[in-house]
XYZ file of C-alpha atoms in Angstrom:
468
model
C 89.612 -48.149 -9.022
C 90.465 -50.272 -12.063
C 91.152 -53.356 -9.901
C 94.692 -53.871 -11.238
C 97.358 -55.615 -9.096
C 99.255 -52.815 -7.295
C 102.367 -55.044 -6.807
C 104.102 -53.746 -9.917
C 103.563 -50.144 -8.857
C 104.943 -50.774 -5.349
C 107.978 -52.541 -6.842
C 108.672 -49.666 -9.262
C 108.270 -47.170 -6.408
C 110.648 -49.221 -4.225
C 113.255 -49.352 -7.008
C 112.953 -45.592 -7.432
C 113.589 -45.141 -3.682
C 116.644 -47.440 -3.935
C 118.034 -45.441 -6.818
C 117.513 -42.265 -4.864
C 119.477 -43.794 -1.990
C 116.476 -43.799 0.367
C 116.893 -47.327 1.744
C 114.358 -47.225 4.589
C 111.616 -45.908 2.314
C 112.487 -48.639 -0.239
C 112.062 -51.331 2.454
C 108.579 -50.039 3.240
C 107.496 -50.071 -0.446
C 108.945 -53.513 -1.119
C 107.240 -54.880 1.990
C 103.937 -54.381 0.176
C 104.847 -56.438 -2.911
C 107.540 -58.973 -1.928
C 106.630 -62.290 -0.288
C 108.912 -64.846 1.402
C 109.112 -68.177 -0.538
C 106.827 -71.055 0.495
C 109.817 -73.405 0.706
C 113.130 -71.864 1.758
C 115.003 -74.904 0.460
C 113.755 -74.776 -3.119
C 116.591 -74.916 -5.647
C 116.244 -71.408 -7.049
C 117.098 -67.845 -6.038
C 113.559 -66.744 -5.132
C 111.204 -64.478 -7.085
C 112.379 -62.392 -10.023
C 111.470 -59.213 -8.098
C 113.813 -60.071 -5.197
C 116.593 -60.958 -7.651
C 116.166 -57.559 -9.346
C 116.578 -55.776 -6.001
C 119.732 -57.762 -5.091
C 121.183 -57.301 -8.579
C 120.694 -53.534 -8.341
C 122.161 -53.284 -4.839
C 125.216 -55.347 -5.819
C 125.885 -53.417 -9.004
C 125.310 -49.937 -7.553
C 127.297 -49.752 -4.346
C 126.431 -46.216 -3.253
C 126.369 -45.132 0.356
C 123.783 -42.672 1.726
C 125.138 -39.148 1.415
C 124.447 -36.498 4.008
C 126.762 -33.758 2.659
C 125.224 -31.237 0.279
C 128.451 -30.237 -1.384
C 128.653 -32.004 -4.749
C 132.456 -32.153 -4.764
C 132.609 -33.793 -1.344
C 129.734 -36.051 -2.337
C 131.633 -37.270 -5.388
C 134.777 -37.837 -3.325
C 132.843 -39.758 -0.707
C 131.172 -41.826 -3.423
C 134.579 -42.683 -4.889
C 135.933 -43.575 -1.462
C 132.944 -45.827 -0.753
C 133.294 -47.542 -4.133
C 136.994 -48.159 -3.560
C 136.224 -49.473 -0.102
C 133.646 -51.861 -1.544
C 136.074 -53.103 -4.204
C 138.362 -54.303 -1.431
C 135.375 -55.746 0.379
C 136.232 -59.357 -0.414
C 139.589 -58.983 1.330
C 138.006 -57.388 4.406
C 135.314 -60.020 4.531
C 137.799 -62.871 4.487
C 139.527 -61.336 7.494
C 136.394 -60.292 9.373
C 134.080 -63.009 8.154
C 131.157 -60.543 8.179
C 129.605 -58.291 5.588
C 129.313 -55.155 7.652
C 131.423 -52.625 5.833
C 128.753 -51.228 3.618
C 125.111 -50.351 4.145
C 124.218 -51.607 0.657
C 125.526 -55.096 1.425
C 123.608 -55.065 4.704
C 120.573 -54.131 2.624
C 121.180 -57.181 0.360
C 121.244 -59.423 3.420
C 118.040 -57.844 4.757
C 116.152 -58.614 1.508
C 117.676 -62.078 1.167
C 116.814 -63.095 4.728
C 113.321 -61.619 4.447
C 112.327 -62.767 0.962
C 115.062 -65.059 -0.455
C 115.689 -68.811 -0.453
C 118.555 -70.467 1.421
C 120.261 -71.067 -1.920
C 120.066 -67.330 -2.734
C 121.610 -66.398 0.648
C 124.367 -69.021 0.333
C 125.122 -67.999 -3.275
C 125.378 -64.346 -2.153
C 127.913 -65.260 0.532
C 129.891 -67.366 -1.978
C 129.927 -64.550 -4.559
C 131.556 -62.300 -1.985
C 134.106 -64.844 -0.709
C 132.288 -65.505 2.561
C 132.451 -69.319 2.316
C 132.472 -69.752 6.090
C 129.206 -67.789 6.435
C 127.688 -69.837 3.604
C 128.602 -73.099 5.388
C 127.325 -71.921 8.770
C 124.034 -70.774 7.200
C 123.677 -74.204 5.532
C 124.222 -75.971 8.874
C 122.000 -73.660 10.920
C 119.091 -73.992 8.498
C 119.716 -77.768 8.072
C 119.342 -77.293 4.322
C 119.233 -80.407 2.120
C 122.348 -81.647 0.333
C 121.115 -80.335 -3.054
C 121.530 -76.770 -1.694
C 125.101 -77.624 -0.580
C 126.004 -79.045 -3.998
C 124.383 -76.259 -6.025
C 125.347 -73.336 -3.794
C 128.735 -74.275 -2.309
C 130.323 -77.424 -3.747
C 130.031 -76.771 -7.507
C 131.181 -73.107 -7.237
C 134.114 -74.242 -5.039
C 135.589 -76.823 -7.398
C 134.805 -74.755 -10.501
C 136.766 -71.809 -9.094
C 139.631 -73.995 -7.822
C 138.723 -73.519 -4.142
C 138.104 -77.142 -3.192
C 141.031 -77.169 -0.727
C 139.735 -73.972 0.875
C 136.306 -75.606 1.270
C 137.879 -78.738 2.787
C 139.886 -76.653 5.273
C 136.762 -74.751 6.366
C 134.711 -77.955 6.751
C 137.440 -79.328 9.009
C 137.777 -76.061 10.975
C 134.028 -75.933 11.699
C 133.839 -79.650 12.603
C 137.193 -81.506 12.858
C 135.429 -84.913 12.865
C 133.389 -83.947 9.757
C 130.333 -85.690 11.221
C 128.036 -82.655 10.658
C 129.039 -82.692 7.003
C 128.616 -86.459 6.464
C 125.362 -86.353 4.458
C 126.603 -83.392 2.376
C 129.930 -85.068 1.560
C 128.305 -88.367 0.563
C 125.891 -86.442 -1.700
C 128.863 -84.610 -3.254
C 130.579 -87.967 -3.930
C 127.433 -89.318 -5.637
C 127.196 -86.158 -7.730
C 130.842 -86.477 -8.849
C 130.331 -90.152 -9.695
C 127.277 -89.315 -11.834
C 129.340 -86.686 -13.640
C 132.315 -89.096 -14.045
C 134.599 -86.612 -12.252
C 136.623 -89.420 -10.687
C 139.791 -87.430 -9.963
C 137.885 -84.861 -7.876
C 135.938 -87.743 -6.291
C 139.169 -89.499 -5.283
C 140.572 -86.279 -3.801
C 137.370 -85.747 -1.803
C 137.313 -89.360 -0.532
C 140.890 -88.992 0.694
C 139.952 -85.772 2.511
C 136.976 -87.598 4.086
C 139.312 -90.437 5.149
C 136.757 -92.748 3.524
C 139.384 -95.361 2.734
C 137.108 -98.155 1.535
C 135.407 -95.948 -1.062
C 138.774 -94.433 -2.049
C 140.042 -97.990 -2.683
C 136.984 -98.654 -4.883
C 137.764 -95.506 -6.914
C 141.371 -96.747 -7.347
C 139.994 -100.037 -8.747
C 138.148 -97.988 -11.340
C 141.318 -96.058 -12.219
C 143.145 -99.395 -12.622
C 140.596 -101.172 -14.817
C 138.874 -98.377 -16.775
C 139.683 -98.088 -20.457
C 142.525 -100.657 -20.460
C 142.590 -102.756 -23.640
C 145.519 -105.049 -22.768
C 147.517 -106.360 -19.833
C 150.457 -104.327 -21.153
C 148.365 -101.231 -20.350
C 147.403 -102.666 -16.961
C 151.086 -103.307 -16.302
C 151.631 -99.561 -16.464
C 148.786 -98.900 -14.015
C 150.034 -101.082 -11.156
C 150.595 -98.078 -8.863
C 146.796 -97.997 -8.445
C 146.938 -101.543 -7.025
C 149.485 -100.372 -4.437
C 147.200 -97.440 -3.549
C 144.243 -99.820 -3.074
C 146.339 -101.848 -0.617
C 147.469 -98.707 1.222
C 143.867 -97.498 1.684
C 142.697 -100.900 2.935
C 145.626 -101.241 5.357
C 145.015 -97.754 6.800
C 141.325 -98.653 7.185
C 142.252 -101.843 9.072
C 144.513 -99.839 11.415
C 141.745 -97.305 12.082
C 139.199 -100.052 12.760
C 141.524 -101.830 15.215
C 142.285 -98.495 16.946
C 138.637 -97.539 17.310
C 137.411 -101.033 18.271
C 138.467 -100.397 21.878
C 136.330 -97.266 22.085
C 132.620 -97.460 22.677
C 131.540 -94.397 20.692
C 130.257 -94.708 17.141
C 133.080 -93.447 14.974
C 133.091 -92.976 11.183
C 129.312 -93.005 10.810
C 129.253 -91.721 7.201
C 132.352 -93.582 5.994
C 131.868 -96.949 4.326
C 132.325 -99.848 6.719
C 133.653 -103.324 6.001
C 134.512 -106.263 8.221
C 138.206 -106.947 8.863
C 137.776 -110.378 7.199
C 136.410 -108.793 4.016
C 139.191 -106.183 3.958
C 141.839 -108.924 4.293
C 140.121 -110.833 1.483
C 140.259 -107.744 -0.737
C 143.964 -107.248 0.056
C 144.565 -110.870 -1.048
C 142.618 -110.159 -4.262
C 144.868 -107.160 -4.959
C 148.007 -109.272 -4.350
C 146.724 -111.948 -6.706
C 145.757 -109.345 -9.327
C 149.325 -108.002 -9.140
C 150.680 -111.482 -9.859
C 148.214 -111.970 -12.721
C 149.090 -108.538 -14.154
C 152.841 -109.176 -14.034
C 152.450 -112.655 -15.574
C 150.124 -111.603 -18.417
C 152.110 -108.419 -19.041
C 155.207 -110.604 -19.499
C 153.298 -112.995 -21.816
C 152.026 -110.101 -23.968
C 155.519 -108.604 -24.141
C 157.077 -111.918 -25.238
C 154.336 -112.436 -27.850
C 152.860 -115.690 -26.495
C 149.451 -114.012 -26.127
C 146.713 -116.048 -27.871
C 143.414 -114.774 -26.519
C 141.866 -111.442 -27.353
C 138.423 -110.312 -26.342
C 136.361 -107.142 -26.259
C 136.656 -106.702 -22.500
C 139.734 -107.267 -20.388
C 139.020 -109.610 -17.467
C 140.338 -108.746 -13.986
C 139.753 -110.223 -10.526
C 137.637 -107.167 -9.603
C 134.725 -108.370 -11.747
C 132.047 -111.021 -11.104
C 132.727 -114.772 -10.919
C 132.440 -115.250 -14.705
C 135.131 -112.623 -15.207
C 137.357 -114.267 -12.595
C 136.959 -117.580 -14.438
C 138.015 -115.786 -17.629
C 141.150 -114.583 -15.798
C 141.983 -118.170 -14.764
C 141.518 -119.376 -18.378
C 143.597 -116.500 -19.754
C 146.478 -117.201 -17.345
C 146.576 -120.907 -18.282
C 146.334 -120.317 -22.034
C 148.769 -117.437 -22.421
C 151.898 -118.903 -20.848
C 154.546 -120.794 -22.824
C 152.656 -123.923 -21.803
C 149.777 -124.873 -19.495
C 152.075 -125.670 -16.584
C 153.591 -122.154 -16.499
C 150.336 -120.394 -15.615
C 148.568 -123.249 -13.814
C 149.809 -122.287 -10.333
C 148.368 -118.745 -10.478
C 145.141 -119.977 -12.131
C 144.743 -122.662 -9.457
C 145.049 -120.009 -6.704
C 142.387 -117.898 -8.430
C 140.055 -120.922 -8.516
C 140.756 -121.749 -4.854
C 140.600 -118.201 -3.452
C 137.254 -117.413 -5.083
C 135.869 -120.969 -4.833
C 135.116 -121.056 -8.545
C 133.784 -124.025 -10.508
C 137.158 -125.579 -11.403
C 135.940 -128.280 -13.816
C 134.047 -125.670 -15.854
C 137.234 -123.587 -16.179
C 139.408 -126.590 -17.077
C 136.872 -127.700 -19.700
C 136.807 -124.200 -21.197
C 140.616 -124.240 -21.404
C 140.603 -127.722 -22.973
C 138.124 -126.590 -25.673
C 140.368 -123.614 -26.465
C 143.340 -125.984 -26.747
C 141.362 -128.168 -29.205
C 140.662 -125.029 -31.301
C 144.389 -124.201 -31.183
C 145.209 -127.857 -32.059
C 147.447 -128.187 -28.982
C 146.436 -131.743 -28.075
C 149.564 -132.523 -26.050
C 148.758 -129.470 -23.903
C 145.386 -131.028 -23.020
C 147.264 -134.034 -21.607
C 149.524 -131.625 -19.669
C 146.405 -129.901 -18.321
C 145.059 -133.265 -17.082
C 148.411 -134.006 -15.417
C 148.349 -130.623 -13.622
C 144.723 -131.136 -12.524
C 145.464 -134.612 -11.135
C 148.580 -133.373 -9.327
C 146.747 -130.371 -7.800
C 145.542 -132.644 -5.009
C 141.946 -131.369 -4.958
C 140.614 -132.941 -8.164
C 137.621 -135.252 -7.768
C 137.818 -138.793 -9.126
C 136.129 -138.058 -12.466
C 137.398 -134.493 -13.067
C 139.982 -135.500 -15.680
C 137.488 -137.731 -17.512
C 134.843 -134.983 -17.529
C 137.332 -132.489 -19.011
C 138.024 -134.910 -21.893
C 134.324 -135.706 -22.406
C 133.597 -131.960 -22.648
C 136.246 -131.613 -25.398
C 134.825 -134.442 -27.458
C 131.969 -132.320 -28.809
C 134.698 -131.053 -31.148
C 135.918 -134.629 -31.959
C 135.477 -134.197 -35.748
C 138.343 -131.681 -35.654
C 140.688 -133.888 -33.620
C 143.065 -136.209 -35.558
C 142.369 -139.922 -34.918
C 145.668 -140.617 -33.123
C 145.297 -137.661 -30.754
C 141.674 -138.611 -30.123
C 142.680 -142.179 -29.179
C 145.433 -140.891 -26.882
C 143.000 -138.615 -25.067
C 140.418 -141.382 -24.540
C 143.157 -143.797 -23.412
C 144.125 -141.223 -20.731
C 140.713 -141.598 -19.077
C 140.549 -143.402 -15.755
C 137.125 -144.990 -15.842
C 136.200 -147.682 -18.392
C 132.560 -146.503 -18.299
C 133.729 -143.015 -19.364
C 135.942 -144.494 -22.090
C 132.941 -146.391 -23.483
C 130.867 -143.171 -23.368
C 133.674 -141.302 -25.152
C 134.016 -143.965 -27.901
C 130.241 -143.929 -28.410
C 130.279 -140.107 -28.693
C 132.973 -140.367 -31.395
C 131.160 -143.173 -33.280
C 134.043 -145.593 -32.498
C 131.680 -148.498 -31.745
C 134.290 -151.263 -32.224
C 136.535 -149.666 -29.551
C 133.472 -149.249 -27.281
C 132.734 -152.991 -27.717
C 136.353 -153.958 -26.884
C 136.258 -152.029 -23.571
C 132.712 -153.277 -22.767
C 133.610 -156.958 -22.902
C 136.357 -156.440 -20.300
C 133.791 -155.506 -17.637
C 132.134 -157.727 -15.019
C 129.819 -160.242 -16.769
C 126.365 -158.741 -15.957
C 127.495 -155.158 -16.717
C 129.327 -156.363 -19.856
C 126.100 -157.864 -21.204
C 124.214 -154.565 -20.705
C 126.992 -152.562 -22.344
C 127.394 -154.864 -25.338
C 123.615 -154.903 -25.880
C 123.690 -151.082 -25.889
C 126.571 -151.031 -28.409
C 124.737 -153.579 -30.631
C 121.629 -151.380 -30.618
C 123.722 -148.324 -31.620
C 125.432 -150.351 -34.376
C 122.022 -151.455 -35.716
C 120.745 -147.836 -35.681
C 123.812 -146.538 -37.507
C 123.913 -149.450 -40.011
C 127.294 -150.822 -38.790
C 126.708 -154.522 -39.617
C 130.241 -155.650 -38.692
C 130.081 -154.395 -35.070
C 126.454 -155.569 -34.811
C 127.536 -159.108 -35.797
C 130.509 -159.141 -33.354
C 128.215 -158.039 -30.495
C 125.569 -160.629 -31.388
C 128.203 -163.383 -31.510
C 129.614 -162.401 -28.081
C 126.148 -162.226 -26.539
């Protein structure tokens, strides 16, 4: 008469029937106020009303009593409660919740009015992980339901191995679980739970991704190559994963069927390249670890370069190896392989090293660097000259004798002239200019005369004018 929503009244009546143990009457009352969710895959446990019903049924396990005798009733109640307490054990053996009418009632309400997450969470609460997984598969629920309802509760309660065993029992190839497992890996990565991630990747036999996680374990948080020296077991694990992957690829290449659809793929060439990178990183680690231990270490930076970074980082590794040995020659071989293997811009690296050597006032080492570059067999004609020219921006800091020695080491007269001009040594530039072929000599001397006039060097200006 008053036009109020009768839902609340039906719900209260239904709860009263439940408490009285009249389950069939409760179903009828609840049918008038409970509604199934619009989306079964929403990430919640359904309406508050349904949750209240389930909560009551779970907390008050009380079978329907037919006997009138209070003593027997109490005994039967006790027996039923004890039986329910051992329910988890029975369910693990049977795999079905069928031992108690109140649990059957929970399932009735969950299947009629609950979300998939609510049903799965109910199974998980009562140690029925297999049923939870089968329900997930049958309903083709999205991966968020798997993570929220099954995966997080499993690892939080230390049952990850149990989950893995069940996944494998239900589908030995794990193909049905592919999307769920990849989603779980992404979730763990977002949370920075790398140890659980690595364990899961090994279970998935996803060797390429497992190798990538090992790279993270190797590089993360290390402040020195001494620290990296102690983490070399991760490099061995990377190699192991990549080798196993190569074996699996070669074994499955004969078969036509699409194997390993959810596992990360990589061409055999790329895998071999990565194995070479790991080998080279091991050499670099051992070398720099030894240098740090013997105290020859010069360079220190905020981040520690490894060969697993981008090209700039790899170039930093090559520089570090050359600069941190007893002399340039000691680390040049490894640095040269880094430059070759990754096809890096060699001249840029050599110039960077030369500038560092100028800052460290190791001028004889620059000459040793040029010797190594020339003997490497792949240096272009002007590489050595360009390395010296790049150093000369710092010429004010270089003592005159060392500066002259460096310029004298250049191959091309044109480059020597350019170097002398850069260092304001116009007389020396004039002396090299006049040794050139007549037409070119005239051009060069005219250029030197002009520079002398601009800088107010009357002596050199007069010599040039006289020669011209």
